[in-house]
Tab-separated table of C-alpha atoms and ligand atoms in Angstrom:
chain	number	residue	atom	x	y	z
A	18	MET	CA	-8.727	-17.501	1.861
A	19	ALA	CA	-5.746	-15.626	0.530
A	20	GLU	CA	-3.286	-17.333	-1.805
A	21	VAL	CA	0.163	-17.348	-0.151
A	22	LYS	CA	3.459	-17.439	-2.049
A	23	ILE	CA	6.711	-17.836	-0.140
A	24	VAL	CA	9.707	-16.505	-2.060
A	25	ARG	CA	13.450	-16.371	-1.427
A	26	SER	CA	13.870	-12.631	-1.463
A	27	ALA	CA	12.192	-9.272	-1.770
A	28	ALA	CA	13.743	-9.039	-5.227
A	29	GLU	CA	11.992	-12.249	-6.332
A	30	ALA	CA	8.695	-10.980	-4.921
A	31	GLY	CA	9.162	-7.757	-6.858
A	32	VAL	CA	9.579	-9.654	-10.121
A	33	ILE	CA	6.487	-11.832	-9.511
A	34	VAL	CA	4.236	-8.946	-8.557
A	35	ALA	CA	5.568	-6.657	-11.295
A	36	GLU	CA	4.848	-9.368	-13.904
A	37	ARG	CA	1.305	-9.626	-12.601
A	38	ILE	CA	0.784	-5.858	-12.773
A	39	ALA	CA	2.371	-5.631	-16.228
A	40	ALA	CA	0.039	-8.345	-17.543
A	41	GLN	CA	-2.954	-6.442	-16.180
A	42	ILE	CA	-1.769	-3.222	-17.819
A	43	VAL	CA	-1.532	-5.001	-21.179
A	44	ASP	CA	-5.132	-6.219	-20.721
A	45	ASN	CA	-6.335	-2.884	-19.405
A	46	PRO	CA	-4.243	0.195	-20.254
A	47	ALA	CA	-6.483	2.260	-17.941
A	48	LEU	CA	-5.718	0.072	-14.918
A	49	VAL	CA	-6.276	1.681	-11.511
A	50	LEU	CA	-3.433	0.787	-9.154
A	51	GLY	CA	-3.533	1.286	-5.404
A	52	VAL	CA	0.003	2.086	-4.293
A	53	ALA	CA	1.566	1.581	-0.892
A	54	THR	CA	4.638	3.406	0.360
A	55	GLY	CA	7.274	2.259	2.867
A	56	SER	CA	10.214	-0.036	2.131
A	57	THR	CA	8.207	-3.118	1.199
A	58	PRO	CA	6.935	-2.299	-2.311
A	59	GLU	CA	10.232	-0.809	-3.505
A	60	THR	CA	11.369	-3.965	-5.352
A	61	THR	CA	7.992	-4.222	-7.073
A	62	TYR	CA	8.202	-0.644	-8.346
A	63	ARG	CA	11.778	-1.182	-9.515
A	64	SER	CA	10.921	-4.396	-11.368
A	65	LEU	CA	7.818	-2.855	-12.876
A	66	ALA	CA	9.831	0.137	-14.103
A	67	GLU	CA	12.199	-2.314	-15.837
A	68	LEU	CA	9.290	-4.130	-17.475
A	69	VAL	CA	7.803	-0.823	-18.616
A	70	ARG	CA	11.094	-0.015	-20.367
A	71	GLU	CA	11.792	-3.491	-21.782
A	72	ARG	CA	8.270	-4.007	-23.098
A	73	SER	CA	7.515	-0.381	-23.933
A	74	LEU	CA	4.300	-0.601	-21.903
A	75	ASP	CA	1.927	2.261	-22.531
A	76	MET	CA	1.469	3.836	-19.105
A	77	ARG	CA	-0.328	6.982	-20.234
A	78	GLY	CA	-3.744	5.727	-19.154
A	79	VAL	CA	-2.745	3.996	-15.908
A	80	ARG	CA	-4.151	5.668	-12.799
A	81	ALA	CA	-2.777	5.372	-9.245
A	82	PHE	CA	-4.144	6.120	-5.789
A	83	ALA	CA	-1.920	6.191	-2.716
A	84	LEU	CA	-3.099	4.428	0.400
A	85	ASP	CA	-2.268	7.155	2.840
A	86	GLU	CA	-0.457	10.402	3.657
A	87	TYR	CA	0.965	12.041	6.755
A	88	VAL	CA	-1.007	14.935	8.182
A	89	GLY	CA	0.965	18.182	8.151
A	90	LEU	CA	3.574	17.253	5.527
A	91	SER	CA	3.282	19.198	2.292
A	92	PRO	CA	4.093	17.458	-1.008
A	93	GLU	CA	7.420	19.355	-0.974
A	94	HIS	CA	8.526	17.484	2.177
A	95	ALA	CA	10.818	14.628	1.072
A	96	GLN	CA	9.083	12.129	3.382
A	97	SER	CA	5.532	13.089	2.472
A	98	TYR	CA	3.939	10.176	0.675
A	99	ALA	CA	3.168	12.571	-2.190
A	100	ALA	CA	6.938	13.011	-2.632
A	101	VAL	CA	7.653	9.293	-2.154
A	102	VAL	CA	5.025	8.288	-4.718
A	103	ASP	CA	6.388	10.865	-7.153
A	104	ARG	CA	9.970	9.517	-6.700
A	105	GLU	CA	9.256	5.805	-6.575
A	106	VAL	CA	6.119	5.378	-8.673
A	107	THR	CA	5.105	8.282	-10.926
A	108	ARG	CA	8.492	9.081	-12.455
A	109	PRO	CA	10.039	5.597	-12.751
A	110	LEU	CA	6.835	4.142	-14.215
A	111	GLY	CA	6.236	7.087	-16.502
A	112	LEU	CA	2.740	7.805	-15.173
A	113	GLN	CA	1.014	11.057	-16.049
A	114	PRO	CA	1.177	13.159	-12.848
A	115	GLY	CA	-2.486	14.092	-13.299
A	116	ASN	CA	-3.403	10.395	-13.069
A	117	VAL	CA	-1.726	9.965	-9.680
A	118	HIS	CA	-3.636	10.808	-6.506
A	119	VAL	CA	-2.437	11.101	-2.918
A	120	PRO	CA	-4.656	12.149	0.012
A	121	ASP	CA	-4.155	15.798	0.946
A	122	GLY	CA	-2.189	15.797	4.196
A	123	MET	CA	-2.465	19.563	4.477
A	124	ALA	CA	-6.274	19.649	4.278
A	125	ALA	CA	-6.860	16.442	6.232
A	126	ASP	CA	-10.522	16.967	7.043
A	127	ASP	CA	-13.755	15.100	6.391
A	128	ALA	CA	-14.438	16.987	3.173
A	129	SER	CA	-11.078	16.150	1.603
A	130	SER	CA	-11.359	12.525	2.775
A	131	GLN	CA	-14.741	12.261	1.065
A	132	MET	CA	-13.335	13.841	-2.080
A	133	TYR	CA	-10.643	11.152	-2.115
A	134	GLU	CA	-13.258	8.414	-1.841
A	135	GLN	CA	-15.199	10.095	-4.645
A	136	ALA	CA	-12.102	10.263	-6.855
A	137	ILE	CA	-11.546	6.509	-6.402
A	138	GLU	CA	-15.180	5.849	-7.249
A	139	ASN	CA	-15.028	8.134	-10.299
A	140	ALA	CA	-12.025	6.152	-11.535
A	141	GLY	CA	-14.163	3.004	-11.394
A	142	GLY	CA	-12.583	1.667	-8.196
A	143	ILE	CA	-9.121	0.236	-7.600
A	144	ASP	CA	-8.241	-2.801	-9.720
A	145	LEU	CA	-5.134	-3.910	-7.853
A	146	GLN	CA	-4.179	-2.652	-4.400
A	147	LEU	CA	-0.605	-3.172	-3.228
A	148	LEU	CA	-0.243	-3.395	0.543
A	149	GLY	CA	2.536	-3.629	3.075
A	150	ILE	CA	1.831	-4.539	6.679
A	151	GLY	CA	2.850	-2.799	9.874
A	152	SER	CA	4.538	-4.854	12.579
A	153	ASN	CA	1.267	-4.490	14.547
A	154	GLY	CA	-0.813	-5.742	11.606
A	155	HIS	CA	-1.897	-2.360	10.269
A	156	ILE	CA	-2.656	-1.829	6.587
A	157	GLY	CA	-2.433	1.681	5.191
A	158	PHE	CA	-2.498	3.598	8.455
A	159	ASN	CA	-5.441	1.630	9.828
A	160	GLU	CA	-4.145	0.871	13.278
A	161	PRO	CA	-5.480	-1.997	15.439
A	162	GLY	CA	-9.077	-1.237	16.397
A	163	SER	CA	-9.948	0.341	13.029
A	164	ALA	CA	-13.449	-0.647	11.963
A	165	PHE	CA	-13.672	-3.051	9.062
A	166	ASP	CA	-16.190	-0.691	7.432
A	167	SER	CA	-14.005	2.414	7.929
A	168	ARG	CA	-13.506	4.792	5.015
A	169	THR	CA	-10.830	7.363	4.147
A	170	ARG	CA	-10.303	9.511	7.226
A	171	VAL	CA	-7.830	11.216	9.527
A	172	THR	CA	-6.460	8.867	12.159
A	173	ALA	CA	-3.917	8.972	14.983
A	174	LEU	CA	-0.722	6.932	14.684
A	175	ILE	CA	0.225	4.769	17.609
A	176	GLU	CA	3.664	5.109	19.143
A	177	SER	CA	5.079	1.839	17.764
A	178	THR	CA	4.162	2.880	14.213
A	179	ARG	CA	5.846	6.261	14.688
A	180	CYS	CA	8.939	4.394	15.991
A	181	ASP	CA	8.879	1.996	13.002
A	182	ASN	CA	8.744	4.950	10.615
A	183	ALA	CA	11.275	7.140	12.459
A	184	ARG	CA	14.019	5.723	10.216
A	185	PHE	CA	12.720	7.922	7.392
A	186	PHE	CA	13.089	11.096	9.511
A	187	ASP	CA	15.933	12.746	11.452
A	188	SER	CA	14.251	11.962	14.765
A	189	ILE	CA	11.016	10.496	16.089
A	190	ASP	CA	9.836	13.992	17.035
A	191	GLN	CA	9.559	14.756	13.342
A	192	VAL	CA	7.265	11.787	12.606
A	193	PRO	CA	3.742	13.152	12.297
A	194	THR	CA	1.225	12.048	14.917
A	195	HIS	CA	-1.669	11.722	12.453
A	196	ALA	CA	-2.290	10.481	8.940
A	197	VAL	CA	-5.040	10.348	6.334
A	198	THR	CA	-5.628	6.772	5.252
A	199	GLN	CA	-7.952	4.846	3.023
A	200	GLY	CA	-10.205	2.913	5.372
A	201	ILE	CA	-10.388	-0.856	5.666
A	202	GLY	CA	-13.752	-0.691	3.890
A	203	THR	CA	-12.130	1.293	1.071
A	204	ILE	CA	-9.256	-1.178	0.727
A	205	LEU	CA	-11.629	-4.155	0.702
A	206	GLU	CA	-13.432	-2.754	-2.350
A	207	ALA	CA	-10.288	-3.142	-4.472
A	208	LYS	CA	-10.914	-5.898	-7.019
A	209	SER	CA	-7.695	-7.617	-6.002
A	210	VAL	CA	-5.126	-7.015	-3.289
A	211	VAL	CA	-1.486	-8.042	-3.062
A	212	LEU	CA	0.045	-7.953	0.409
A	213	LEU	CA	3.837	-8.050	0.611
A	214	ALA	CA	5.950	-8.639	3.706
A	215	PHE	CA	9.660	-9.244	4.166
A	216	GLY	CA	11.846	-9.934	7.164
A	217	ALA	CA	11.472	-11.402	10.625
A	218	PRO	CA	9.924	-8.247	12.170
A	219	LYS	CA	6.808	-8.965	10.060
A	220	ALA	CA	6.550	-12.681	10.948
A	221	ALA	CA	4.178	-12.356	13.910
A	222	ALA	CA	1.870	-9.965	12.073
A	223	ILE	CA	1.780	-12.243	9.006
A	224	ALA	CA	0.984	-15.337	11.086
A	225	ALA	CA	-1.772	-13.496	12.957
A	226	ALA	CA	-3.162	-11.994	9.752
A	227	LEU	CA	-3.305	-15.284	7.847
A	228	GLU	CA	-3.907	-17.882	10.551
A	229	GLY	CA	-5.410	-15.975	13.467
A	230	PRO	CA	-8.981	-14.861	14.017
A	231	VAL	CA	-10.438	-12.208	11.734
A	232	THR	CA	-10.525	-9.286	14.123
A	233	GLU	CA	-10.380	-5.500	14.054
A	234	ASP	CA	-7.511	-5.824	16.552
A	235	LEU	CA	-5.379	-7.114	13.653
A	236	PRO	CA	-6.510	-5.089	10.630
A	237	ALA	CA	-4.775	-7.233	7.980
A	238	SER	CA	-6.713	-10.311	9.158
A	239	ILE	CA	-9.721	-9.097	7.149
A	240	LEU	CA	-7.817	-10.027	3.993
A	241	GLN	CA	-8.706	-13.653	4.793
A	242	ARG	CA	-12.177	-12.670	3.564
A	243	HIS	CA	-11.109	-10.834	0.397
A	244	PRO	CA	-12.068	-12.906	-2.660
A	245	HIS	CA	-8.879	-12.055	-4.593
A	246	ALA	CA	-6.008	-11.644	-2.148
A	247	LEU	CA	-2.439	-12.705	-2.860
A	248	VAL	CA	0.160	-12.616	-0.078
A	249	VAL	CA	3.839	-12.709	-1.095
A	250	VAL	CA	6.297	-13.154	1.755
A	251	ASP	CA	9.933	-14.117	2.119
A	252	GLN	CA	10.966	-17.018	4.342
A	253	ALA	CA	11.680	-14.797	7.344
A	254	ALA	CA	8.241	-13.182	7.221
A	255	ALA	CA	6.688	-16.642	6.731
A	256	SER	CA	8.599	-18.200	9.632
A	257	GLU	CA	5.695	-18.180	12.106
A	258	LEU	CA	3.159	-19.665	9.683
A	259	THR	CA	2.179	-23.179	10.662
A	260	ARG	CA	-0.164	-24.287	7.902
B	308	GLP	C1	3.627	2.239	7.002
B	308	GLP	C2	2.647	2.629	5.889
B	308	GLP	C3	2.009	1.417	5.293
B	308	GLP	C4	3.117	0.414	5.069
B	308	GLP	C5	3.548	-0.137	6.400
B	308	GLP	C6	4.797	-0.979	6.340
B	308	GLP	O1	3.414	2.878	8.187
B	308	GLP	N1	1.619	3.530	6.261
B	308	GLP	O2	1.327	1.747	4.095
B	308	GLP	O3	2.646	-0.636	4.274
B	308	GLP	O4	3.640	0.882	7.362
B	308	GLP	O5	5.926	-0.204	6.061
B	308	GLP	P1	7.274	-0.811	5.536
B	308	GLP	O6	6.976	-1.367	4.182
B	308	GLP	O7	8.228	0.341	5.454
B	308	GLP	O8	7.691	-1.867	6.489
């Protein structure tokens, strides 16, 4: 069962999670972080960047793997996850660019998906995976129906996800129709996972993920079975929890 922390704000969540990551980096300067994109982890990255500065944390050995990438967006595209990770993670945290990996949205085939899996394995696996959640319960870009043993692969985005993400683009037509994502099986191999969710639009997905049946129809529900899962939510995202 996941540990659940209800906080007052996304800012407070960011501080809590950043402290946890910073402590792990002190213990293990070669920590392997799994990084999510989207709005949700922004406060965590900001708080962690502050801690890196204040405590002069040595980030030279820290590795990072992104969860997913849009198919067809090159790293030069401002909304590619390669660009987002560079802007929000690599630079503010002072990571070595060579230690930061994002699936190749321009190759997006079985061979490059397998190479990504291999790179994670070669790094010794992910120590701490940060996750957001889609309003339909997706994690990474594993949409409802994704197999719990799925691995990194190309997958189609459903319409509601494209609508949710249209705010990052000029129009919904520009939101890619496919993505490369770590699979649920890949994510589950992370030694620990931290799922963050803020705001009322996430409340139903959080309640279903934490209190509903464990089902491939609600991908995040599998986190109930992860041995080291922490869920940090604000009061709005927690509002449909009953237990
Ligand atoms: C996106 C991303 C996920 C992210 C989720 C929530 O589509 N692929 O990795 O966690 O949906 O996004 P947000 O944090 O912007 O609400």
